Amino acid sequence: MANVHEFDVVVVGAGGSGLMAGLYASRGAKTAVISKLYPTRSHTGAAQGGISAAFGNTEEDHPEWHTYDSVKGSDYLGDQDAIEFMCNEAIDAVLELEHMGLPFDRTPEGRILQRNFGGHTNNVTGKPVRRACHAADRTGHMILQTLYQQCLKNKVNFFDEYQVLDFLVVNGKAAGVVAVELATGELHTFHAKAVIFATGGHGRVFEVTSNAYAYTGDGAAILLRRGLPLEDMEFFQFHPTGIYKLGILITEGVRGEGGVLVNGKGERFMPKYAPNVKDLASRDVVSRAIYTEIREGRGVNGQNYVYLDSRPESIIKYAAEDGRTNSDGSPYTITAEELLKKLPDIVDFNRVYLGIDPMTQMMPIQPTAHYTMGGIPTNKFGEVVIDDKNTVFPGLYAAGECACVSVHGANRLGTNSLLDLIVFGKHAGLRAAEYARQADFQKLPDDPTAEARAQFDGLRSGSGKENVFDISREMKKVMFEDVGIYRNEKGMKSAIEKIAEWKERFKHVRITDTGRVFNTELLNAWELGNMLEISDVIAECALNRKESRGGHSREDFQKRDDVNWLKHTLAWKKNGKIEIGYKPVVITKYQPKERVY
Amino acid sequence: MQVTLKVFRYNPDVDKKWHYETYNLDVEETERILDLLELVKGHYDGSLSFRRSCAHGVCGSDAMRINGRNMLACKTLVRDVGDKITVEPLLGLKVMKDLIVDMEPFFDNYKKVLPYFINDSPLPADGKERLQSPEERARFDDTTKCILCAACTTSCPSFWGSDDYLGPAALVTAHRFIFDSRDEAASERLKIISETSGVARCHTVYNCTMACPRDIQITKAIGELKMATLTGKVD
């Protein structure tokens, strides 16, 4: 067979978790990392504000506090054993990045500098704690660069610009993946003992999003088609501060440095919704507060946005009101020059896309679709599990945003995504290499690329009366409006009907580009197929969950319901329909209670 | 507003030779050039091919020539360039299809400068971070911003002359490590960039600095590298 490659471990995706997995797996097994992008284009690079670890470099902090904050942030849906594991590993994970050369910002003593972030608190006083380790407002960029550089140093094998299309299963075990080489259009089979999916999220199903074009849920959709379940797909995070209309992320670090949210009447409104930590409440709380202000007519000029005020004089004024101090107890102050050093990219985005200067003008913002809490179910070692008993699928691993461990539950805390990538990427890589050392290759199917070819052939042979771009645009709009921040039965049922219609229309799409070289039209159409699958699962799971929890806010069921719904959702695709099951939440130390910020 | 978008087209599966296509579009002045390309791909010609991912200037996928200058299509708005817009692939790298160029020579040069942190000394006894003062950290801050988009390297006449010249992006990477107080391989990197394919080929044309979408002071950084190769000192 032409184009067959053999590796012990294949990693799909080259963002933070894929590179970490590749780095660790390659130390113990012959490993390839396959990505549809050049690795440095991955969406990890867009992360801004920081990665959390309870160093306590400038004030008291403990991994136990980090654990509790994350459990509370998850609205008690996160598995507490996994969260505790992640928060305990956090300090070593961040130190490892530093030892790899990551240029963190520094304290005067030369240690890693930390800033405030939403939901991270001193558990005794309830006040915000500086836990987010950062490199200006490009922490994700520095993580991505550093890990890619270390992979080069360690001679990891990369297959750049190869889109993985299918996962091969033989005898109930992982056997490899099929990918198309974008530059030539040729299909390749990667025969492997272990496969790690690190394919990122699917925020592109929503109209206003901070997510990259690449975020189309490929990994999750591939496994769904192969009969595996997805977990907690109804939980999607809307980040409070996206640039109005464009959705481009404005880091929570702006509020960490003292910025505040202001409505159309010029009032700071977060104290009404979160009296203790105010603008530094968790993201679900802040996004709902913004929407409530807008709905009650206090948007700016009657429009769907509010302001984020980061002008130094405003920061100083509100810091004085809040009694905020530096670590030495002196009143908190900041200058435009200092702010520019801490948040250079935020200043740049405002200048380029809005033509405004955030040192003298307020930024128009609205919540933006940001992060996939749900995904491919795994245990804390990155092993994919496929039922309510956490049965492991032999040879299959997942890590990063595409995975659901679950450490984020119903709502992720800011900075915990980067931590998730490093901790679980590493363990998935270690476990996969260990598995590969004792496992045999499964025999490849006679025609391993058959399923991938069939999918492509379908896209080339439709009637041509439908257009990918139109279906995609309609999907994003409806998903954002009816399965977005606020949800109700009527809207979601209507969305589900429309998704069925789009899927039908999608069968009539025909690719006009008949060439092989960089056929991006074919790829984009295939990605839309994934997004339709994922939208269907999100909407069905969201309609099914009759409560409000974390990022899932039902207008018709406004309260959290621990009696009936303190459980994970599992969703399978069977005979064209979504089937739903459940799995218990792991609760160790922290009994669910009401969340107050 | 009405704009005329002229796009370089070449599909090796179909075309013997490159040509331009022109599209008349009704767009907002605040739209990105990338939005215009997406519009053309969605409604006029699905075969138009270009790279893109983050769409806000941090992933480095969509560097191209816009009205003759290297820019990121996602970080350039219609109002920045006017109503007559010409979009072409980067110069100095082989065109593979439409606006997509072969990035391999670019990444090959990047890989030549030991683009990774090197410090084989034992870690601090407490197992914690290697200490670095804020001033030491600031010394190489500017060159950590590079997103490897290739806008600088493909604007450089020396690189157009020969792609064995390392080019500005690879030199920026060398600078990022050479001036990092924690790194121990400065002398090896200085040796590499002192070779004939290195800093000597920079003739301070400043095209790279003008092209950088991250506002890195590239010519200044290369100047510091030149000084270091002459003096053997890094400070």
XYZ file of N, CA, C and O in Angstrom, chain A residues 37-38 40-43 45-46 48 55 57 95 97-112 135-136 138 141-142 145-146 148-150 152-153 155 160-161 183 204 210-215 246 248-249 344-345 348-349 351-355 467 469-470 473 512-522 524 527, chain B residues 11-14 30 32 34-35 38-39 41-43 45-61 74-77 79-80 96-97 100 102-104 107 110-111 115-120 123-124 126-134 137 140-142 144-149 173 176-177 180 182 213-215:
640
model
N -2.357 22.289 10.539
C -1.673 23.584 10.440
C -0.184 23.374 10.669
O 0.232 22.329 11.181
N 0.618 24.385 10.359
C 1.955 24.388 10.930
C 1.768 24.519 12.444
O 0.917 25.302 12.897
N 3.020 26.081 14.876
C 2.993 27.401 15.521
C 1.746 28.214 15.165
O 1.568 29.301 15.688
N 0.890 27.677 14.277
C -0.374 28.362 13.953
C -1.500 27.912 14.883
O -2.631 28.392 14.750
N -1.233 26.958 15.747
C -2.286 26.356 16.570
C -2.907 27.388 17.506
O -2.285 28.396 17.855
N -4.131 27.083 17.951
C -4.896 28.090 18.674
C -4.404 28.329 20.103
O -4.759 29.344 20.716
N -1.737 29.435 20.731
C -1.004 30.692 20.584
C -1.849 31.931 20.796
O -1.313 33.028 20.961
N -3.168 31.772 20.782
C -4.053 32.921 20.986
C -4.371 33.162 22.457
O -4.977 34.170 22.797
N -4.013 34.359 26.125
C -3.351 35.612 26.485
C -2.892 35.682 27.938
O -1.719 35.832 28.246
N 1.941 29.157 43.299
C 3.295 29.382 43.815
C 3.280 30.231 45.087
O 4.073 30.062 45.987
N 4.080 33.445 44.872
C 5.309 34.243 44.734
C 5.164 35.661 45.273
O 6.147 36.280 45.653
N 6.898 25.172 36.336
C 8.366 25.173 36.466
C 9.013 24.473 35.281
O 10.054 24.903 34.780
N 7.929 24.381 32.262
C 7.912 25.336 31.147
C 9.038 26.354 31.299
O 9.719 26.705 30.331
N 9.225 26.825 32.525
C 10.306 27.788 32.758
C 11.656 27.140 32.456
O 12.527 27.745 31.812
N 11.813 25.919 32.881
C 13.085 25.226 32.620
C 13.297 24.970 31.129
O 14.425 24.819 30.677
N 12.204 24.920 30.363
C 12.314 24.789 28.906
C 12.616 26.136 28.251
O 12.709 26.223 27.029
N 12.669 27.197 29.066
C 13.054 28.501 28.533
C 11.921 29.498 28.373
O 12.139 30.606 27.893
N 10.715 29.130 28.780
C 9.600 30.060 28.578
C 9.865 31.379 29.301
O 10.171 31.383 30.493
N 9.762 32.492 28.577
C 10.097 33.797 29.179
C 8.934 34.399 29.974
O 8.268 35.320 29.518
N 8.704 33.872 31.161
C 7.688 34.467 32.026
C 8.136 35.861 32.449
O 9.335 36.128 32.581
N 7.157 36.724 32.723
C 7.472 38.011 33.343
C 7.961 37.729 34.769
O 7.661 36.679 35.338
N 8.716 38.688 35.331
C 9.424 38.405 36.586
C 9.093 39.396 37.690
O 8.819 40.567 37.434
N 9.213 38.910 38.918
C 9.153 39.784 40.096
C 10.520 40.439 40.267
O 11.508 39.999 39.654
N 10.621 41.471 41.104
C 11.941 42.075 41.350
C 12.966 41.050 41.847
O 14.166 41.205 41.610
N 12.503 39.985 42.493
C 13.430 38.947 42.980
C 13.820 37.969 41.881
O 14.625 37.052 42.123
N 13.227 38.126 40.697
C 13.584 37.249 39.582
C 12.715 36.019 39.469
O 12.987 35.125 38.664
N 11.648 35.960 40.278
C 10.746 34.807 40.195
C 9.611 35.090 39.211
O 9.452 36.212 38.708
N 8.792 34.056 38.948
C 7.698 34.203 37.983
C 6.643 35.150 38.537
O 6.174 34.969 39.667
N 3.357 35.759 30.532
C 4.361 36.431 29.706
C 3.592 37.506 28.956
O 2.955 37.228 27.943
N 3.604 38.724 29.488
C 2.754 39.829 28.998
C 1.336 39.306 28.779
O 0.807 38.580 29.627
N 0.637 37.419 26.089
C 0.820 36.424 25.038
C 1.363 35.133 25.653
O 2.256 34.474 25.083
N 1.008 32.106 23.348
C 2.002 32.207 22.267
C 3.351 31.678 22.749
O 4.008 30.885 22.066
N 3.753 32.096 23.958
C 5.063 31.674 24.456
C 5.076 30.185 24.789
O 6.093 29.513 24.605
N 5.275 28.413 21.294
C 6.618 28.534 20.722
C 7.607 27.653 21.484
O 8.400 26.928 20.894
N 7.560 27.741 22.809
C 8.529 27.006 23.627
C 8.397 25.497 23.416
O 9.404 24.790 23.266
N 7.049 23.909 20.822
C 7.458 23.548 19.457
C 8.989 23.516 19.365
O 9.581 22.597 18.803
N 9.625 24.518 19.962
C 11.091 24.574 19.944
C 11.693 23.346 20.639
O 12.646 22.741 20.140
N 11.121 22.960 21.770
C 11.646 21.784 22.477
C 11.412 20.503 21.676
O 12.223 19.590 21.707
N 11.481 20.398 18.412
C 12.537 20.407 17.391
C 13.851 19.927 17.998
O 14.580 19.124 17.400
N 14.137 20.424 19.196
C 15.376 20.040 19.870
C 15.433 18.527 20.079
O 16.478 17.903 19.946
N 13.924 16.343 18.253
C 13.747 15.656 16.969
C 12.444 14.854 16.859
O 12.417 13.716 16.411
N 3.335 18.270 8.998
C 2.620 19.544 8.995
C 1.662 19.614 7.808
O 1.984 19.163 6.716
N 0.528 20.242 8.038
C -0.500 20.409 7.009
C -0.973 19.061 6.458
O -1.080 18.849 5.255
N -0.904 19.541 0.673
C -0.131 20.030 -0.474
C -0.333 19.181 -1.728
O -0.163 19.665 -2.843
N -16.101 27.453 16.468
C -16.533 28.003 15.176
C -17.970 27.645 14.819
O -18.475 28.088 13.783
N -14.165 33.812 19.729
C -12.743 34.147 19.802
C -11.906 33.073 19.117
O -10.690 33.188 19.040
N -12.552 32.018 18.651
C -11.817 30.845 18.182
C -11.325 30.962 16.740
O -11.960 31.621 15.903
N -10.245 30.255 16.464
C -9.646 30.228 15.132
C -10.553 29.493 14.142
O -11.362 28.658 14.526
N -10.350 29.794 12.855
C -11.056 29.054 11.799
C -10.857 27.547 11.948
O -11.706 26.748 11.576
N -9.704 27.166 12.477
C -9.385 25.735 12.563
C -10.235 25.004 13.604
O -10.253 23.769 13.636
N -10.948 25.785 14.449
C -11.647 25.145 15.568
C -13.013 24.596 15.182
O -14.060 25.149 15.499
N -16.808 41.381 16.448
C -15.719 40.549 15.916
C -15.447 39.332 16.795
O -14.969 38.303 16.312
N -13.119 38.951 18.930
C -11.703 38.775 19.285
C -11.524 38.929 20.794
O -12.072 39.844 21.403
N -10.758 38.030 21.370
C -10.635 37.962 22.822
C -9.904 39.161 23.409
O -8.848 39.560 22.923
N 0.342 44.601 25.891
C 0.631 45.231 24.592
C -0.286 44.767 23.462
O -0.688 45.572 22.624
N -0.627 43.474 23.444
C -1.449 42.982 22.337
C -2.872 43.507 22.420
O -3.512 43.770 21.391
N -2.868 46.791 20.953
C -2.710 46.646 19.508
C -4.039 46.253 18.845
O -4.430 46.830 17.831
N -4.752 45.256 19.411
C -6.037 44.825 18.821
C -7.011 46.008 18.757
O -7.739 46.177 17.777
N -6.340 49.173 18.643
C -5.888 50.134 17.652
C -6.241 49.662 16.235
O -6.814 50.400 15.438
N -5.934 48.386 15.960
C -6.117 47.874 14.603
C -7.593 47.708 14.247
O -8.031 48.145 13.190
N -8.370 47.058 15.131
C -9.725 46.661 14.741
C -10.784 47.702 15.091
O -11.856 47.713 14.504
N -10.498 48.542 16.076
C -11.508 49.517 16.489
C -11.044 50.957 16.294
O -11.857 51.880 16.345
N -9.755 51.136 16.093
C -9.228 52.483 15.961
C -9.308 53.264 17.265
O -9.459 54.488 17.247
N -24.790 25.604 -0.934
C -23.492 26.267 -0.799
C -22.997 26.155 0.652
O -23.731 26.445 1.596
N -20.836 27.872 2.344
C -20.737 29.168 3.028
C -22.096 29.577 3.615
O -22.189 30.023 4.758
N -23.178 29.384 2.838
C -24.514 29.778 3.307
C -24.956 28.916 4.490
O -25.461 29.424 5.485
N -23.027 29.875 7.593
C -23.425 31.151 8.178
C -24.739 31.029 8.950
O -24.884 31.549 10.047
N -16.486 22.756 -6.112
C -16.213 23.167 -7.502
C -14.743 22.962 -7.870
O -14.408 22.803 -9.028
N -13.887 22.971 -6.865
C -12.449 22.805 -7.114
C -12.154 21.316 -7.332
O -12.290 20.507 -6.417
N -11.767 20.970 -8.557
C -11.529 19.561 -8.868
C -10.065 19.185 -8.694
O -9.677 18.051 -8.930
N -9.248 20.168 -8.266
C -7.815 19.920 -8.159
C -7.438 19.156 -6.898
O -8.262 18.908 -6.025
N -6.167 18.796 -6.814
C -5.671 18.042 -5.667
C -4.835 18.911 -4.726
O -4.833 18.708 -3.516
N -4.121 19.888 -5.302
C -3.184 20.688 -4.514
C -3.945 21.695 -3.640
O -4.733 22.492 -4.154
N -3.716 21.650 -2.344
C -4.367 22.577 -1.396
C -5.838 22.809 -1.740
O -6.263 23.937 -1.943
N -6.587 21.726 -1.795
C -8.013 21.890 -2.066
C -8.714 22.300 -0.769
O -9.330 21.501 -0.073
N -8.589 23.575 -0.461
C -9.137 24.080 0.809
C -10.659 24.118 0.782
O -11.303 24.082 1.827
N -11.242 24.164 -0.410
C -12.709 24.131 -0.500
C -13.233 22.786 0.011
O -14.196 22.724 0.780
N -12.564 21.725 -0.408
C -12.941 20.384 0.036
C -12.776 20.268 1.559
O -13.642 19.754 2.262
N -12.736 22.706 3.831
C -13.716 23.527 4.551
C -15.088 22.870 4.568
O -15.819 22.936 5.556
N -15.004 20.129 7.067
C -15.069 20.714 8.412
C -16.500 21.121 8.769
O -16.932 20.969 9.912
N -3.547 27.788 -10.132
C -3.866 26.445 -9.664
C -3.095 25.447 -10.522
O -3.412 25.264 -11.699
N -2.061 24.821 -9.981
C -1.186 23.974 -10.789
C -1.924 22.797 -11.429
O -1.445 22.225 -12.409
N -3.088 22.432 -10.867
C -3.844 21.331 -11.452
C -4.551 21.743 -12.739
O -4.996 20.903 -13.505
N -4.696 23.048 -12.939
C -5.494 23.531 -14.073
C -4.711 24.496 -14.963
O -4.757 24.423 -16.184
N -14.612 48.541 7.681
C -13.945 47.935 8.840
C -13.689 46.439 8.643
O -13.170 45.778 9.527
N -11.909 43.013 7.378
C -10.524 42.606 7.143
C -10.350 42.137 5.700
O -11.299 41.637 5.103
N -8.961 39.554 4.955
C -9.301 38.133 5.072
C -10.807 37.906 4.897
O -11.224 36.927 4.264
N -11.632 38.804 5.439
C -13.082 38.671 5.266
C -13.446 38.739 3.782
O -14.339 38.028 3.316
N -12.594 35.473 2.158
C -13.600 34.469 2.542
C -14.883 34.664 1.728
O -15.529 33.696 1.313
N -15.239 35.928 1.526
C -16.452 36.239 0.749
C -16.302 35.739 -0.689
O -17.217 35.122 -1.247
N -14.323 33.364 -1.710
C -14.303 31.895 -1.684
C -15.711 31.330 -1.492
O -16.087 30.336 -2.098
N -16.508 31.998 -0.660
C -17.852 31.512 -0.373
C -18.826 31.719 -1.519
O -19.669 30.865 -1.780
N -18.707 32.822 -2.234
C -19.764 33.172 -3.190
C -19.336 33.359 -4.629
O -20.186 33.452 -5.511
N -15.853 32.071 -6.052
C -15.007 30.989 -6.557
C -14.443 30.175 -5.388
O -13.491 30.594 -4.733
N -15.053 29.022 -5.157
C -14.661 28.167 -4.032
C -13.232 27.675 -4.116
O -12.654 27.236 -3.120
N -12.641 27.735 -5.290
C -11.289 27.172 -5.431
C -10.201 28.135 -4.956
O -9.045 27.755 -4.820
N -10.572 29.404 -4.693
C -9.554 30.354 -4.223
C -8.947 29.836 -2.915
O -9.663 29.536 -1.963
N -7.624 29.734 -2.900
C -6.985 29.113 -1.740
C -5.990 30.032 -1.056
O -5.222 30.736 -1.711
N -6.065 30.021 0.263
C -5.163 30.813 1.102
C -5.148 30.155 2.466
O -6.043 29.388 2.813
N -4.098 30.436 3.228
C -4.031 29.906 4.587
C -4.630 30.922 5.557
O -4.459 32.121 5.383
N -5.299 30.443 6.590
C -5.767 31.322 7.656
C -6.124 30.462 8.852
O -6.491 29.308 8.706
N -5.995 31.054 10.054
C -6.530 30.351 11.206
C -7.106 31.317 12.243
O -8.302 31.443 12.363
N -6.246 32.020 12.999
C -6.779 32.765 14.149
C -7.622 33.966 13.750
O -8.518 34.371 14.464
N -7.312 34.574 12.615
C -8.055 35.731 12.092
C -7.899 37.003 12.921
O -8.678 37.935 12.769
N -6.926 37.064 13.825
C -6.665 38.338 14.501
C -5.183 38.602 14.755
O -4.812 39.259 15.721
N -4.361 38.095 13.847
C -2.975 38.548 13.842
C -2.023 37.894 14.822
O -0.973 38.452 15.113
N -2.348 36.707 15.336
C -1.406 36.068 16.249
C -0.905 34.699 15.793
O 0.020 34.159 16.393
N -1.502 34.107 14.749
C -1.037 32.764 14.355
C -0.056 32.803 13.195
O 0.691 31.846 12.982
N -0.081 33.877 12.404
C 0.913 34.019 11.341
C 0.625 33.256 10.065
O 1.504 33.091 9.229
N -0.607 32.794 9.852
C -0.920 31.993 8.656
C -1.052 32.810 7.388
O -0.715 32.332 6.315
N -5.572 39.276 7.958
C -6.532 39.400 9.064
C -6.263 40.617 9.927
O -7.018 40.931 10.834
N -5.154 41.300 9.663
C -4.822 42.462 10.495
C -4.795 43.735 9.666
O -4.297 44.767 10.102
N -5.332 43.624 8.453
C -5.395 44.774 7.561
C -6.856 45.005 7.207
O -7.530 44.094 6.730
N -7.353 46.192 7.487
C -8.755 46.497 7.196
C -8.863 47.227 5.863
O -7.897 47.835 5.393
N -10.274 49.956 5.280
C -9.997 51.384 5.418
C -8.500 51.691 5.471
O -8.099 52.834 5.267
N -7.689 50.671 5.762
C -6.233 50.882 5.786
C -5.645 50.958 4.378
O -4.548 51.495 4.198
N 2.577 27.726 -4.498
C 2.038 26.374 -4.664
C 0.629 26.409 -5.222
O 0.239 25.581 -6.016
N -0.155 27.389 -4.762
C -1.498 27.599 -5.321
C -2.002 28.954 -4.841
O -1.950 29.240 -3.645
N -0.973 30.661 -1.572
C -0.217 29.733 -0.710
C 1.188 29.515 -1.282
O 1.329 29.120 -2.438
N 5.308 27.948 -0.621
C 6.033 26.852 0.033
C 6.821 27.420 1.211
O 7.791 28.153 1.023
N 6.415 27.092 2.422
C 7.048 27.649 3.621
C 8.290 26.871 4.055
O 8.972 27.266 4.997
N 8.578 25.767 3.411
C 9.661 24.902 3.897
C 11.029 25.598 3.944
O 11.736 25.484 4.944
N 11.096 27.725 7.089
C 11.261 26.978 8.342
C 12.627 26.281 8.414
O 13.186 26.094 9.496
N 14.900 28.798 9.821
C 14.584 28.935 11.251
C 15.303 27.836 12.050
O 15.915 28.096 13.089
N 15.237 26.623 11.522
C 15.800 25.477 12.262
C 17.329 25.538 12.343
O 17.924 24.835 13.167
N 16.923 26.949 17.301
C 15.806 27.770 17.799
C 15.136 27.154 19.026
O 13.940 26.882 19.024
N 15.923 26.911 20.030
C 15.359 26.346 21.259
C 16.294 26.673 22.411
O 17.482 26.888 22.231
N 15.714 26.732 23.594
C 16.442 27.079 24.801
C 17.464 25.991 25.131
O 17.147 24.801 25.118
N 18.700 26.423 25.395
C 19.754 25.466 25.744
C 20.387 25.896 27.062
O 20.915 27.008 27.183
N 20.286 25.030 28.044
C 20.966 25.253 29.320
C 21.113 23.891 29.971
O 20.145 23.320 30.478
N 22.326 23.347 29.909
C 22.559 22.001 30.430
C 23.085 22.012 31.862
O 23.417 20.967 32.412
N 19.694 22.404 37.526
C 18.640 23.332 37.936
C 18.981 23.901 39.307
O 19.798 23.323 40.034
N 18.381 25.019 39.684
C 18.601 25.558 41.032
C 18.321 24.479 42.087
O 17.438 23.632 41.890
N 16.798 24.450 44.787
C 15.423 24.348 45.301
C 14.443 23.812 44.259
O 13.254 23.664 44.533
N 14.961 23.493 43.060
C 14.105 22.930 42.021
C 13.187 23.952 41.366
O 12.398 23.619 40.504
N 13.291 25.192 41.784
C 12.376 26.214 41.267
C 12.903 26.858 39.984
O 13.781 26.310 39.323
N 12.352 28.048 39.674
C 12.712 28.674 38.415
C 14.165 29.167 38.424
O 14.719 29.486 39.468
N 14.750 29.228 37.207
C 16.029 29.917 37.061
C 15.729 31.403 37.208
O 14.888 31.929 36.491
N 16.416 32.048 38.105
C 16.098 33.450 38.371
C 16.498 34.327 37.191
O 17.494 34.059 36.518
N 15.682 35.341 36.945
C 15.985 36.305 35.887
C 15.363 37.633 36.316
O 14.188 37.668 36.664
N 16.154 38.694 36.311
C 15.614 39.977 36.768
C 14.679 40.546 35.704
O 14.781 40.181 34.533
N 13.764 41.435 36.090
C 12.900 42.077 35.093
C 13.717 42.760 33.994
O 13.312 42.768 32.826
N 14.979 40.123 31.645
C 13.837 39.639 30.864
C 13.470 40.640 29.760
O 13.124 40.264 28.636
N 15.288 40.882 25.927
C 14.928 40.155 24.691
C 13.411 40.096 24.490
O 12.913 39.312 23.684
N 12.687 40.954 25.194
C 11.216 40.913 25.105
C 10.713 41.070 23.673
O 9.856 40.322 23.208
N 11.275 42.046 22.967
C 10.754 42.376 21.638
C 10.808 41.173 20.696
O 9.866 40.926 19.939
N 10.679 38.065 21.391
C 9.832 36.899 21.736
C 8.465 36.994 21.067
O 7.677 36.063 21.140
N 8.166 38.136 20.427
C 6.827 38.334 19.880
C 6.626 37.677 18.516
O 5.509 37.629 18.009
N 7.713 37.184 17.922
C 7.657 36.697 16.530
C 6.681 35.528 16.372
O 6.692 34.589 17.158
N 5.833 35.602 15.331
C 4.859 34.542 15.052
C 5.224 33.746 13.790
O 4.405 32.970 13.290
N 6.417 33.936 13.265
C 6.907 33.152 12.125
C 5.977 33.232 10.902
O 5.746 32.245 10.220
N 5.467 34.423 10.633
C 4.557 34.596 9.495
C 5.311 34.741 8.189
O 4.728 34.625 7.125
N 14.844 35.069 15.872
C 14.831 33.921 16.784
C 16.189 33.754 17.457
O 16.269 33.488 18.672
N 16.423 36.237 20.190
C 15.605 35.888 21.344
C 16.378 34.980 22.325
O 16.229 35.098 23.539
N 17.205 34.082 21.781
C 17.942 33.171 22.677
C 19.298 33.740 23.096
O 19.719 33.587 24.236
N 18.949 36.035 25.979
C 18.253 35.512 27.162
C 19.324 35.104 28.175
O 20.129 34.199 27.911
N 19.417 33.329 30.600
C 19.415 31.942 31.089
C 20.017 30.971 30.091
O 20.315 29.822 30.428
N 4.194 42.501 11.308
C 2.870 42.805 11.863
C 2.857 42.818 13.387
O 1.866 43.185 13.990
N 3.960 42.421 14.005
C 4.077 42.424 15.467
C 4.916 43.616 15.935
O 5.259 43.698 17.113
N 5.265 44.496 15.018
C 6.035 45.704 15.352
C 7.362 45.411 16.045
O 7.806 46.172 16.927
